[in-house]
């Protein structure tokens, strides 16, 4: 019996925050795929596993969400809207197309908001861009920052889509030959399927 799907069992195969954020839907090839993000609480739980936000900041955001539940709901819906927007933007990259103008306009509204709240800090002798307030909106500012960094890194050609589940990942293999989000999951299923098909052909 398969273990129930939860944030605790969610894999981080994207290789970068923005792609892991997109991958919070279990299987994009399925019409009714499981969505790991069901509310602001699960979004914070996901951040707890990413390590992007400290436990102190997560606790602060939990308290803010409790004090302002309506705002937390709005922020959560904007976060899910951003997730699907990022999915469309990176699918365009993968297919070699330009992003849809409307998608760029919408993303730029997120970008302007996020970068109007960013500042340079200093950690362990290195400069670090960080958000300057523990606002609820941080939960979608971080994926925006990650997406901008990926888009401007020159590595967008290494963004790929898993043919089995539709997850996106950054191929960091030396020769750029990675095909699956994970060899232990989708890659293994494909291997078993191909072996089964070969066995059936031999039996005919």
XYZ file of C-alpha atoms in Angstrom:
204
model
C 0.000 0.000 0.000
C 1.422 3.373 -1.037
C 2.191 5.889 1.701
C -0.232 8.832 1.848
C 1.022 11.890 -0.002
C 2.091 14.753 2.227
C 4.619 17.572 2.351
C 6.823 15.283 4.449
C 7.025 12.747 1.590
C 7.436 15.301 -1.209
C 10.713 15.016 -3.100
C 12.854 17.999 -4.064
C 14.043 16.997 -7.533
C 13.814 20.398 -9.238
C 17.333 21.472 -8.320
C 16.254 25.050 -7.575
C 13.537 26.599 -5.423
C 11.273 27.907 -8.203
C 11.116 24.496 -9.914
C 10.539 22.675 -6.624
C 7.693 25.130 -6.029
C 6.172 24.258 -9.423
C 6.520 20.576 -8.513
C 4.201 20.795 -5.511
C 1.611 19.117 -7.751
C 2.193 15.367 -7.675
C 1.849 14.507 -11.359
C 1.075 17.140 -13.955
C 0.347 14.446 -16.541
C -2.745 13.388 -14.595
C -6.015 15.255 -14.974
C -6.701 15.210 -11.240
C -3.223 15.264 -9.752
C -2.672 15.585 -6.022
C -1.906 19.142 -4.920
C 0.394 19.256 -1.899
C -0.504 22.879 -1.209
C -3.979 23.023 0.288
C -3.668 26.177 2.357
C -1.281 28.691 3.849
C -0.345 26.217 6.591
C 0.865 23.588 4.113
C 2.784 26.267 2.203
C 4.671 27.155 5.388
C 5.219 23.452 6.049
C 6.780 23.163 2.586
C 9.070 26.101 3.365
C 10.109 24.340 6.538
C 11.519 21.515 4.429
C 13.219 23.806 1.904
C 15.359 25.483 4.552
C 14.857 28.841 2.822
C 13.011 30.318 5.788
C 14.310 29.981 9.320
C 12.063 28.410 11.999
C 11.852 31.862 13.600
C 10.485 33.487 10.439
C 8.091 30.584 9.832
C 6.782 30.969 13.384
C 6.281 34.705 12.768
C 4.383 34.013 9.537
C 2.227 31.408 11.310
C 1.303 34.021 13.896
C 0.538 36.626 11.213
C -1.633 34.133 9.313
C -3.558 33.404 12.498
C -4.057 37.114 13.185
C -4.984 37.938 9.568
C -6.663 34.807 8.123
C -8.324 36.591 5.191
C -5.040 38.107 4.074
C -3.337 34.719 4.448
C -5.972 33.212 2.146
C -5.395 35.912 -0.478
C -1.616 35.438 -0.275
C -2.020 31.681 -0.627
C -4.169 32.048 -3.741
C -1.633 34.464 -5.235
C 1.065 31.894 -4.479
C -0.789 29.165 -6.362
C -1.433 31.573 -9.223
C 2.308 32.274 -9.341
C 3.064 28.549 -9.345
C 0.987 27.996 -12.485
C 2.387 31.147 -14.079
C 5.946 29.925 -13.503
C 4.978 26.565 -14.956
C 3.802 28.232 -18.159
C 6.880 30.460 -18.365
C 9.301 27.561 -18.036
C 7.334 25.349 -20.423
C 7.827 28.120 -22.976
C 11.571 28.005 -22.293
C 11.650 24.218 -22.701
C 9.769 24.386 -26.017
C 12.019 27.159 -27.329
C 9.174 29.680 -27.508
C 8.876 33.202 -26.198
C 6.724 33.583 -23.085
C 3.196 34.790 -23.722
C 3.093 38.592 -23.366
C 0.273 38.383 -20.821
C 2.318 35.955 -18.722
C 5.284 38.324 -18.730
C 3.089 41.252 -17.695
C 1.655 39.253 -14.809
C 5.058 37.971 -13.723
C 6.440 41.501 -13.743
C 3.778 42.560 -11.238
C 5.065 39.835 -8.905
C 8.658 40.825 -9.645
C 8.101 44.519 -8.914
C 6.444 43.723 -5.603
C 9.124 41.252 -4.536
C 12.118 43.381 -5.483
C 10.667 46.488 -3.843
C 11.029 44.578 -0.573
C 14.533 43.214 -1.025
C 17.785 44.393 0.512
C 21.401 43.308 0.624
C 22.578 41.658 3.803
C 25.922 40.203 4.861
C 26.309 36.629 6.044
C 29.533 34.702 6.700
C 31.581 37.250 4.790
C 29.327 37.186 1.724
C 26.687 39.511 0.340
C 23.179 38.066 0.377
C 19.919 39.386 -1.018
C 17.122 39.023 1.507
C 13.618 40.304 2.093
C 13.413 43.101 4.607
C 10.207 42.234 6.424
C 8.521 39.084 7.759
C 5.455 39.765 5.602
C 3.018 37.016 4.608
C 3.847 37.812 0.983
C 7.349 36.372 1.461
C 5.921 32.977 0.507
C 5.660 34.066 -3.118
C 8.530 36.560 -3.136
C 11.109 33.777 -2.753
C 9.994 31.746 -5.812
C 9.965 34.989 -7.826
C 13.554 35.740 -6.785
C 14.570 32.163 -7.615
C 12.913 32.308 -11.047
C 14.585 35.624 -11.896
C 17.967 34.205 -10.897
C 17.416 31.146 -13.074
C 16.167 33.163 -16.044
C 19.197 35.441 -15.916
C 21.758 32.720 -15.159
C 22.189 31.453 -18.708
C 21.132 27.985 -17.563
C 17.559 27.986 -18.843
C 18.613 25.530 -21.561
C 19.097 22.987 -18.787
C 15.503 23.223 -17.588
C 13.687 20.037 -18.605
C 10.310 18.387 -18.175
C 10.064 14.820 -16.921
C 8.211 12.841 -19.635
C 6.546 10.620 -17.032
C 5.150 13.039 -14.441
C 5.587 16.502 -15.928
C 7.806 17.770 -13.128
C 10.396 20.362 -14.113
C 14.038 20.071 -13.143
C 17.386 21.702 -13.720
C 19.659 19.205 -15.448
C 22.993 19.634 -13.714
C 24.555 16.456 -15.104
C 27.946 16.915 -16.736
C 26.799 16.008 -20.266
C 23.238 17.323 -19.943
C 21.720 13.878 -20.481
C 19.376 13.687 -17.513
C 15.913 12.646 -18.661
C 13.862 11.966 -15.537
C 12.997 13.998 -12.466
C 14.331 11.002 -10.526
C 15.793 7.701 -11.682
C 14.471 6.008 -8.538
C 10.875 6.941 -9.357
C 9.936 7.882 -12.909
C 13.124 6.424 -14.385
C 12.566 3.131 -12.603
C 8.914 2.967 -13.677
C 9.984 3.518 -17.293
C 12.605 0.780 -17.001
C 10.073 -1.694 -15.613
C 7.547 -0.740 -18.321
C 10.081 -1.232 -21.137
C 11.179 -4.594 -19.725
C 7.558 -5.697 -19.528
C 6.900 -4.650 -23.121
C 10.025 -6.469 -24.335
C 8.931 -9.624 -22.498
C 5.466 -9.448 -24.071
C 6.943 -9.055 -27.570
C 9.160 -12.121 -27.065
C 6.178 -14.186 -25.927
C 4.275 -13.488 -29.144
